[in-house]
PDB file of N, CA and C in Angstrom:
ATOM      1  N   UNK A   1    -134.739-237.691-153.084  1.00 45.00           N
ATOM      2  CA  UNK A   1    -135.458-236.698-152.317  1.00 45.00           C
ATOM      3  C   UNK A   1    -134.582-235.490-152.059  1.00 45.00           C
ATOM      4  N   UNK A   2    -134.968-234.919-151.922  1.00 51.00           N
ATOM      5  CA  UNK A   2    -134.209-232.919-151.336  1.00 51.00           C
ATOM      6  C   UNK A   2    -134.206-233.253-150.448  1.00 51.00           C
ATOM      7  N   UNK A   3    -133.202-231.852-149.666  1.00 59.00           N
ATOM      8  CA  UNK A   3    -132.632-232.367-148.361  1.00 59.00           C
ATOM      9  C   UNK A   3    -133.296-231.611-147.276  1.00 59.00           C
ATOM     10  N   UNK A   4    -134.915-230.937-147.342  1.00 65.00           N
ATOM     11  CA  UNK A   4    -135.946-231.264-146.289  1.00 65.00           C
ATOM     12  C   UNK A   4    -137.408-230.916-147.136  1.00 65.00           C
ATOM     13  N   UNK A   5    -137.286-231.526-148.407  1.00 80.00           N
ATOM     14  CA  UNK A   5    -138.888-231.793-148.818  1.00 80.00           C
ATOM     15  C   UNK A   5    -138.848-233.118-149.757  1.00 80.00           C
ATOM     16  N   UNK A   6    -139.740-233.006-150.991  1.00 89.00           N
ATOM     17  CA  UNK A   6    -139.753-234.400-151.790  1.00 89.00           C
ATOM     18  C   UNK A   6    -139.160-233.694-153.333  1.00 89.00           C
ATOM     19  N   UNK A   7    -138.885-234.636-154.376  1.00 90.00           N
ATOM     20  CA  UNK A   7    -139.011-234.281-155.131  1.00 90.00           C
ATOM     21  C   UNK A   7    -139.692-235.298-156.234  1.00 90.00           C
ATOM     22  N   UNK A   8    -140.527-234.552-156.917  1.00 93.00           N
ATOM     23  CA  UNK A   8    -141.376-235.326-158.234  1.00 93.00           C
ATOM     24  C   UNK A   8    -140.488-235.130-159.653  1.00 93.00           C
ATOM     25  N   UNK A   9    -140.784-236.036-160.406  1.00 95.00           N
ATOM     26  CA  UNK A   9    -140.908-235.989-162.152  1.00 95.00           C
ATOM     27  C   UNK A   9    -141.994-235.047-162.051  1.00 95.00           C
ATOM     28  N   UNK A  10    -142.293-234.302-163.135  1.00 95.00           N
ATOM     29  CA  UNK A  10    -143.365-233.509-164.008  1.00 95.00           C
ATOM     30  C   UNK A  10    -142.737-233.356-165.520  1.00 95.00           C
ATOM     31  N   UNK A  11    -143.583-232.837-166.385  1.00 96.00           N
ATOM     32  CA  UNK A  11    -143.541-231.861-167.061  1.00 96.00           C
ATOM     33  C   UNK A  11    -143.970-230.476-167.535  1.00 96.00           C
ATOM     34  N   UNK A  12    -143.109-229.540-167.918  1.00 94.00           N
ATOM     35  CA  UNK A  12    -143.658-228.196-168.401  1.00 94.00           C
ATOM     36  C   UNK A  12    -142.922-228.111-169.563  1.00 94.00           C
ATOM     37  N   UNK A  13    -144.399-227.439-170.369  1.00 94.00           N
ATOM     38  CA  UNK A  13    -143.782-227.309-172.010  1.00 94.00           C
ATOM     39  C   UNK A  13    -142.760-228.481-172.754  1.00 94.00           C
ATOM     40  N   UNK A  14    -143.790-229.602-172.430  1.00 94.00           N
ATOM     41  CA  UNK A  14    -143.272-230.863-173.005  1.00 94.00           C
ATOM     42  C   UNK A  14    -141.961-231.059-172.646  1.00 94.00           C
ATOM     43  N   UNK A  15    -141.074-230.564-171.636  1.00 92.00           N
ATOM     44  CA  UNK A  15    -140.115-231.043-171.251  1.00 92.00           C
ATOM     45  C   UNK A  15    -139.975-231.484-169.594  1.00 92.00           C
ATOM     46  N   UNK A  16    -139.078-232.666-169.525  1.00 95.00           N
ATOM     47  CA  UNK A  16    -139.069-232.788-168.296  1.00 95.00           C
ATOM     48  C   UNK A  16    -138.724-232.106-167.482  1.00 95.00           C
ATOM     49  N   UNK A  17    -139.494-231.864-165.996  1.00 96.00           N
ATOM     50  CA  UNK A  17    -138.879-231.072-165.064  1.00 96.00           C
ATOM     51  C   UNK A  17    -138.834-231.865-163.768  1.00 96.00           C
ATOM     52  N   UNK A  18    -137.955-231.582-162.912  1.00 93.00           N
ATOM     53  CA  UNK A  18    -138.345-232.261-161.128  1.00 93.00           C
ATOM     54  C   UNK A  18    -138.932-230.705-160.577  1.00 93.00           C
ATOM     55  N   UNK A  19    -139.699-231.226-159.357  1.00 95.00           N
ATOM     56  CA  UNK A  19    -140.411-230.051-158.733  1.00 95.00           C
ATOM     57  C   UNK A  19    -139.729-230.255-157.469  1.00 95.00           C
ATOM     58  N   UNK A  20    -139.122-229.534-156.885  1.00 92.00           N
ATOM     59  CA  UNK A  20    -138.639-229.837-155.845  1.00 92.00           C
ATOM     60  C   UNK A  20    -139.800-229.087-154.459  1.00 92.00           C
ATOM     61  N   UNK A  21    -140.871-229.863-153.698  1.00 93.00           N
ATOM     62  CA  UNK A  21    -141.462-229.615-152.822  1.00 93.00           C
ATOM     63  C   UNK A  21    -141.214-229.353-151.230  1.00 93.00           C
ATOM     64  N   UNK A  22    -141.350-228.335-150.733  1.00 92.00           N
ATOM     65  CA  UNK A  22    -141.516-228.239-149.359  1.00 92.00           C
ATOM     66  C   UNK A  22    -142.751-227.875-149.039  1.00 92.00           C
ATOM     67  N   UNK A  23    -143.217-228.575-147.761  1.00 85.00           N
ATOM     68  CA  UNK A  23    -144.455-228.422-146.921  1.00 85.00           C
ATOM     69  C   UNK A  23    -144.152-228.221-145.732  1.00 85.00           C
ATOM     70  N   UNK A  24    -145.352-227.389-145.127  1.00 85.00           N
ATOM     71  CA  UNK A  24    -145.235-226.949-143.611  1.00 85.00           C
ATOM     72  C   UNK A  24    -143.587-226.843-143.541  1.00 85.00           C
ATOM     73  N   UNK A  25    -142.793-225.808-143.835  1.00 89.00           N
ATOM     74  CA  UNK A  25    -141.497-226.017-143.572  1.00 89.00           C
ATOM     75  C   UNK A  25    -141.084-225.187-142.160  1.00 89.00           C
ATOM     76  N   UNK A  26    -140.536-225.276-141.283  1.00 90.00           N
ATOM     77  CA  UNK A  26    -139.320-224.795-140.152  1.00 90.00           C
ATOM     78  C   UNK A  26    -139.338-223.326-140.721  1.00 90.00           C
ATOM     79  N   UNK A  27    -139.351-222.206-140.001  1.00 91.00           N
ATOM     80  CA  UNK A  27    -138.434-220.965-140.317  1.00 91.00           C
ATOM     81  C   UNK A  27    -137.568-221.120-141.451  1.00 91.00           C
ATOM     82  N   UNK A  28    -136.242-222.185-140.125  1.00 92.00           N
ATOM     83  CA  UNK A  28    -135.001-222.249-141.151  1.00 92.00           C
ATOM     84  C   UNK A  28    -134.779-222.691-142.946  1.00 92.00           C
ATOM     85  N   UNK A  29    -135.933-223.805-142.525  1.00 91.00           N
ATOM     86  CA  UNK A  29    -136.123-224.803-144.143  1.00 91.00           C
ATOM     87  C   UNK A  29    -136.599-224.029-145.092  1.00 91.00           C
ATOM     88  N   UNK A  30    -137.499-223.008-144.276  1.00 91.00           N
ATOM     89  CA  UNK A  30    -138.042-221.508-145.725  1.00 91.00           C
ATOM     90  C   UNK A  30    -136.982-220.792-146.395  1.00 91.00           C
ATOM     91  N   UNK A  31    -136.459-220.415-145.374  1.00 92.00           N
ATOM     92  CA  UNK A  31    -135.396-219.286-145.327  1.00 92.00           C
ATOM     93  C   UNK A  31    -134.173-220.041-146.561  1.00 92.00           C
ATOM     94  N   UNK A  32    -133.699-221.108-145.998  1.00 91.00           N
ATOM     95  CA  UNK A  32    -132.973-221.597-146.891  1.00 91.00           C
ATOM     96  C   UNK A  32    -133.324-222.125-148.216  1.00 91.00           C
ATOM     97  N   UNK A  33    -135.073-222.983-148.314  1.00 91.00           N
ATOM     98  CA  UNK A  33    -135.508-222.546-149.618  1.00 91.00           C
ATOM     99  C   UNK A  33    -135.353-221.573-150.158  1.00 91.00           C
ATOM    100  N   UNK A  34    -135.506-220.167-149.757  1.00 92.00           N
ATOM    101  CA  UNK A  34    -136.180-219.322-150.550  1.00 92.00           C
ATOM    102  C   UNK A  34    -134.260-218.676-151.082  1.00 92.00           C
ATOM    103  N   UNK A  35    -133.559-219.131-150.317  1.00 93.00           N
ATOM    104  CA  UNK A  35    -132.627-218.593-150.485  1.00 93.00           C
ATOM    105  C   UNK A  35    -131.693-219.374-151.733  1.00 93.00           C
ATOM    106  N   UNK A  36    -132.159-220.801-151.973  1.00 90.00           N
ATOM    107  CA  UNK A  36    -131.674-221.515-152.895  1.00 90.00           C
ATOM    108  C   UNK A  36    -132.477-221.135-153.830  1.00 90.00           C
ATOM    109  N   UNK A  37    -133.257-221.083-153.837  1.00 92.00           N
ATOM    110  CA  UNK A  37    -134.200-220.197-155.445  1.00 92.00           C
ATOM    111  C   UNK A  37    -133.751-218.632-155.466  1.00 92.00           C
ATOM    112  N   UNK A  38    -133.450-217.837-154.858  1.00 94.00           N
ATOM    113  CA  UNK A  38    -132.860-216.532-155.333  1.00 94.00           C
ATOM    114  C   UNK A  38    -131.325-216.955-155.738  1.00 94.00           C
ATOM    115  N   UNK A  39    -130.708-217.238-155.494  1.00 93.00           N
ATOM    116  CA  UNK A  39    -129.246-217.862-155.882  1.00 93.00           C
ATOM    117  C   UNK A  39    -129.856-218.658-157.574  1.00 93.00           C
ATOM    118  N   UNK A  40    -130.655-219.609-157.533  1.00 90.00           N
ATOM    119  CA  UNK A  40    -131.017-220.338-158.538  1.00 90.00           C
ATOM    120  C   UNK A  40    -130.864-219.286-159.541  1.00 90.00           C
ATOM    121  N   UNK A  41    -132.005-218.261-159.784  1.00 91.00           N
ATOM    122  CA  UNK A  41    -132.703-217.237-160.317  1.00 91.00           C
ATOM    123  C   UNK A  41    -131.638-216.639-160.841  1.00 91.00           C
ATOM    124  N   UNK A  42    -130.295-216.257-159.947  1.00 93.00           N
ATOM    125  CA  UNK A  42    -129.247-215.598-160.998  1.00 93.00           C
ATOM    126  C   UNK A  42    -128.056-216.306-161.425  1.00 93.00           C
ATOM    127  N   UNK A  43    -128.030-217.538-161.862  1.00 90.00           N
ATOM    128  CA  UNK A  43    -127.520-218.634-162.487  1.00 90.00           C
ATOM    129  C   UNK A  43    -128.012-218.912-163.958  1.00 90.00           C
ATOM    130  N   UNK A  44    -126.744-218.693-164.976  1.00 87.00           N
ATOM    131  CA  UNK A  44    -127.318-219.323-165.973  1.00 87.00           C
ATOM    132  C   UNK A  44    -127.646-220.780-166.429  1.00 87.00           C
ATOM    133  N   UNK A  45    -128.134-221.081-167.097  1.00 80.00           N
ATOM    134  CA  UNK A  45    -128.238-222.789-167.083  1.00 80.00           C
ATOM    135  C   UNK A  45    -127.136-223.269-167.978  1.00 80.00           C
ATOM    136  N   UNK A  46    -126.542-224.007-168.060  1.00 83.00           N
ATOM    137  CA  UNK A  46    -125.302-224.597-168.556  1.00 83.00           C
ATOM    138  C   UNK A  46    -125.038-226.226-168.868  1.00 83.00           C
ATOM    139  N   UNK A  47    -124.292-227.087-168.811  1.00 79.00           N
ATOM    140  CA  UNK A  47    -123.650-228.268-169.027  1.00 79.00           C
ATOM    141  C   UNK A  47    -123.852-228.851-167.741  1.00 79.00           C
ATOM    142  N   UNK A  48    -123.388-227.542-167.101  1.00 79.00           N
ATOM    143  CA  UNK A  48    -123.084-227.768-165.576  1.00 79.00           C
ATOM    144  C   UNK A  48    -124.476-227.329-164.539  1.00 79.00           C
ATOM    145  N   UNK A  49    -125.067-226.705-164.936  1.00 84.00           N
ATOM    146  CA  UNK A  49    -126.072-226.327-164.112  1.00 84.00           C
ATOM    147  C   UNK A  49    -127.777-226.358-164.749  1.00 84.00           C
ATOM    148  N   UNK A  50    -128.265-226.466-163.964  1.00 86.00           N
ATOM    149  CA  UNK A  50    -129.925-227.331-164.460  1.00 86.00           C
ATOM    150  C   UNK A  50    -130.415-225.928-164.729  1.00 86.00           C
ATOM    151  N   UNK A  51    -131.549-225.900-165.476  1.00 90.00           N
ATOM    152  CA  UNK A  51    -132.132-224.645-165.852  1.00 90.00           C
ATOM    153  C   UNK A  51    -133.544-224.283-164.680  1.00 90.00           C
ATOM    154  N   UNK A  52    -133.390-223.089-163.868  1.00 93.00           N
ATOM    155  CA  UNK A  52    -134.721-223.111-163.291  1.00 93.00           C
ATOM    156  C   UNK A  52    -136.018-221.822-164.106  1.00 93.00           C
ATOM    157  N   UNK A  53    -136.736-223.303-163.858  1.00 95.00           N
ATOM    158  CA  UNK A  53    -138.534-222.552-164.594  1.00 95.00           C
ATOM    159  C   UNK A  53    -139.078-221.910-163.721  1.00 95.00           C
ATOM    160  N   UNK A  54    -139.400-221.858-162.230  1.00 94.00           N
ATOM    161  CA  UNK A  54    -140.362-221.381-161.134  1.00 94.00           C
ATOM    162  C   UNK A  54    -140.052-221.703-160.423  1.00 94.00           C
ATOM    163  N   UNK A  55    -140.821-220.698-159.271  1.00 95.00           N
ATOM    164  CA  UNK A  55    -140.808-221.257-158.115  1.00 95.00           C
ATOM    165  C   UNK A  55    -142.004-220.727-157.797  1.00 95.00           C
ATOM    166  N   UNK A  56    -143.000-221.503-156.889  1.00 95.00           N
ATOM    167  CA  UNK A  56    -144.321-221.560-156.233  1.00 95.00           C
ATOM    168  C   UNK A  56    -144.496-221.527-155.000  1.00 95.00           C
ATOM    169  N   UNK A  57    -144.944-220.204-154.198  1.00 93.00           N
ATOM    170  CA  UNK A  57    -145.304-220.086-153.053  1.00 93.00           C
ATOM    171  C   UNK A  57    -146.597-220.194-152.738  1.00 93.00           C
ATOM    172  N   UNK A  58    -146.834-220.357-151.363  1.00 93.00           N
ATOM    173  CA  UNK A  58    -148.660-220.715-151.219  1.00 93.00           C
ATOM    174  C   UNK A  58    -148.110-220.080-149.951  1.00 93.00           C
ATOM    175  N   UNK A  59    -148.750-219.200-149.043  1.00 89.00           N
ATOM    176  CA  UNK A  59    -148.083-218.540-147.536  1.00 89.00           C
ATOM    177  C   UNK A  59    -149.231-219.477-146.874  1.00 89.00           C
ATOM    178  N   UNK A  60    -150.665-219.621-147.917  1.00 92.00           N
ATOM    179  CA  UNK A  60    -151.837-219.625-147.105  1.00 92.00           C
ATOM    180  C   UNK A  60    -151.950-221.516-146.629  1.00 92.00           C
ATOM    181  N   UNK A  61    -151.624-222.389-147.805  1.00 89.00           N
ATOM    182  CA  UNK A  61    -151.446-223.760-147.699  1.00 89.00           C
ATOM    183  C   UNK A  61    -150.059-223.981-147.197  1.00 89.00           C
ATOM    184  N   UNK A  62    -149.181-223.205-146.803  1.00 88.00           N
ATOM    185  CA  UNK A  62    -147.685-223.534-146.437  1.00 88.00           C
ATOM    186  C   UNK A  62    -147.312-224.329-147.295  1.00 88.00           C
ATOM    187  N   UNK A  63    -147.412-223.968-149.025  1.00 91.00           N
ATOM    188  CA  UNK A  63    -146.634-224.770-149.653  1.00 91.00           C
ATOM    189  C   UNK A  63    -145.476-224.153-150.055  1.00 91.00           C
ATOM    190  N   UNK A  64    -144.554-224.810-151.139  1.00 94.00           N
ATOM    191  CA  UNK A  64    -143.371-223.961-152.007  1.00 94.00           C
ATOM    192  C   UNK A  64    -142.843-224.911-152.667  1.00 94.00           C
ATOM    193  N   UNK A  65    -142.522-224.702-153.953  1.00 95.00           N
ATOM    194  CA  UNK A  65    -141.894-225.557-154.746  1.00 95.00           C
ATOM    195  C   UNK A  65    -141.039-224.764-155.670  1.00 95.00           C
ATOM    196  N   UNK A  66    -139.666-225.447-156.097  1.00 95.00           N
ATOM    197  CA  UNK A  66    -139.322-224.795-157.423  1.00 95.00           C
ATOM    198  C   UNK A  66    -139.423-226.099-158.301  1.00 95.00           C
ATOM    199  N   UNK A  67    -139.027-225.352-159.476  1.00 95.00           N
ATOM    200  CA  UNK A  67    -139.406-226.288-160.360  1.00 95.00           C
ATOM    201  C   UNK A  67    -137.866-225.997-161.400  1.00 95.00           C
ATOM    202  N   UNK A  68    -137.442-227.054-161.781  1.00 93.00           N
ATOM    203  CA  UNK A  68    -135.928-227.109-162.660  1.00 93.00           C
ATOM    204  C   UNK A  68    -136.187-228.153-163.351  1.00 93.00           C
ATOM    205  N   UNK A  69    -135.069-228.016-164.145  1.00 91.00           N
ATOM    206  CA  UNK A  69    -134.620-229.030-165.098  1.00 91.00           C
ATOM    207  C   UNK A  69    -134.608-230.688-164.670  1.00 91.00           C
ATOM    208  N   UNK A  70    -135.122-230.991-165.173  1.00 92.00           N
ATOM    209  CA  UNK A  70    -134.699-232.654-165.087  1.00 92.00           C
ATOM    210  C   UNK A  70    -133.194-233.146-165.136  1.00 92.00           C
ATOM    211  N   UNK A  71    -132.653-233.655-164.013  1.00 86.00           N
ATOM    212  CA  UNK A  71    -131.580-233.818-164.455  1.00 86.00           C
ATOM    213  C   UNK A  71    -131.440-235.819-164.379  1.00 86.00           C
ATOM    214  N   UNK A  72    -131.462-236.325-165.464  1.00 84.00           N
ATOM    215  CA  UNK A  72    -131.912-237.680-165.277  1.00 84.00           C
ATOM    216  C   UNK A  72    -130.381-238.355-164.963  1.00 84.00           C
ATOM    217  N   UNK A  73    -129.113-237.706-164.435  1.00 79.00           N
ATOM    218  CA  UNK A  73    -127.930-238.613-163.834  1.00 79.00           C
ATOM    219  C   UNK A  73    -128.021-238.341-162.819  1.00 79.00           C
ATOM    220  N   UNK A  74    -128.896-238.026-161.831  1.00 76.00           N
ATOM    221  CA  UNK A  74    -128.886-237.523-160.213  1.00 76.00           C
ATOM    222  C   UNK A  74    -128.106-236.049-160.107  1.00 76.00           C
ATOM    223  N   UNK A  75    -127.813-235.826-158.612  1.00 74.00           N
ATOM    224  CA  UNK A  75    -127.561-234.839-158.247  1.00 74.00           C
ATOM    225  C   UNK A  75    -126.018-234.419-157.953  1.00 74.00           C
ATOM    226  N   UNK A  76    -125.662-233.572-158.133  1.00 73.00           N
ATOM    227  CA  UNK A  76    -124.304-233.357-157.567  1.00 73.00           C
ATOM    228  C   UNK A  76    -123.835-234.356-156.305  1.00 73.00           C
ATOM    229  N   UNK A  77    -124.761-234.185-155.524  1.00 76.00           N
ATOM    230  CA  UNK A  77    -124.584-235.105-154.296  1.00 76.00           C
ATOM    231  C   UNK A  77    -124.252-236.770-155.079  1.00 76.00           C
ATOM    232  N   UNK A  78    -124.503-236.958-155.281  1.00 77.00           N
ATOM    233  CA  UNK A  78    -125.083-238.308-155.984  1.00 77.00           C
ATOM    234  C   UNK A  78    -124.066-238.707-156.515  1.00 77.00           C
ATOM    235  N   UNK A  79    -123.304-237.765-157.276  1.00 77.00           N
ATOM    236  CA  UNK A  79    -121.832-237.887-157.958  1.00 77.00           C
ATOM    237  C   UNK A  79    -120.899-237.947-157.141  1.00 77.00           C
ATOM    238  N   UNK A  80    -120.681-236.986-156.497  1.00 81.00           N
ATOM    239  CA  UNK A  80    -119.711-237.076-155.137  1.00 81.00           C
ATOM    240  C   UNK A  80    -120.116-238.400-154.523  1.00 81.00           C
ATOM    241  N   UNK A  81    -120.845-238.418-154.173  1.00 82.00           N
ATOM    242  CA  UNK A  81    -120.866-240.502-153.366  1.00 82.00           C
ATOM    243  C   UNK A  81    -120.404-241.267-154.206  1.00 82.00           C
ATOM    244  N   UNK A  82    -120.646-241.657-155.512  1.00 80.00           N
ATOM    245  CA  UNK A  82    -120.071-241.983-156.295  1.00 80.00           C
ATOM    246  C   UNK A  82    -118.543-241.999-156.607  1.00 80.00           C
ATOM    247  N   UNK A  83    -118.215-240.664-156.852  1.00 83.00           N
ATOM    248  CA  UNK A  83    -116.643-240.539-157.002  1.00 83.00           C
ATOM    249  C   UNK A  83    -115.866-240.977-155.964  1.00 83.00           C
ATOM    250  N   UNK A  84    -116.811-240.874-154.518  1.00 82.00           N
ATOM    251  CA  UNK A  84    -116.122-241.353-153.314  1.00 82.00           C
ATOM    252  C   UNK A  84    -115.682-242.795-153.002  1.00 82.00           C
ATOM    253  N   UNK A  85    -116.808-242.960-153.422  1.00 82.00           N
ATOM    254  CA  UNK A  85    -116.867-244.434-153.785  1.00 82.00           C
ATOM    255  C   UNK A  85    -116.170-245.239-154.436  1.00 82.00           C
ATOM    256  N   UNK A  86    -115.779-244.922-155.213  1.00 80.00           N
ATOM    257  CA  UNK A  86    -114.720-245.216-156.401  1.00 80.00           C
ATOM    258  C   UNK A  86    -113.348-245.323-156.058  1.00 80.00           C
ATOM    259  N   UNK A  87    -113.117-244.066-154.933  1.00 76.00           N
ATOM    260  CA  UNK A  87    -112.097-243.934-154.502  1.00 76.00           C
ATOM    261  C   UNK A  87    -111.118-245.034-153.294  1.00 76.00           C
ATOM    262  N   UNK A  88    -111.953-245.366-152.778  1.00 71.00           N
ATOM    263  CA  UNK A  88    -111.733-245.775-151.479  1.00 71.00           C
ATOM    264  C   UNK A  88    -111.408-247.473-151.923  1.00 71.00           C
TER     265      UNK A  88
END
């Protein structure tokens, strides 16, 4: 899951994507969405970094989603627990 909405499997253009969803979000949870998709937006996609396709606003349903790359080894986060893990 993201760290204040859900995230799905999909696909676009026959490739996998996760959609990363927020609903009814907080001020703050917008703000910082919207701020991780403008940061996203001027990132190239790489080895290292997932490729982003969209992002979807609704003002009127309070939705928002972006939509990226599938990344099927988890998340940065995910690695770091891991490596931590390892460590200790």
């Amino acid at each position: 899951a993201g760290s204040f909405g859900k995230v799905h499997l999909g696909v676009y253009n026959s490739t996998f994507v996760a959609v990363k969803e927020l609903m009814n979000p907080t001020v703050q949870q917008l703000e910082s969405f919207l701020e991780e998709a403008r940061i996203h937006s001027q990132l190239e996609a790489s080895q290292f970094i997932c490729k982003m396709f969209g992002v979807m606003i609704d003002v009127v349903a309070k939705q928002y989603a972006i939509v990226v790359e599938y990344c099927p080894n988890g998340s940065l986060y995910d690695a770091r627990k891991l490596i931590n893990a390892q460590d200790e």
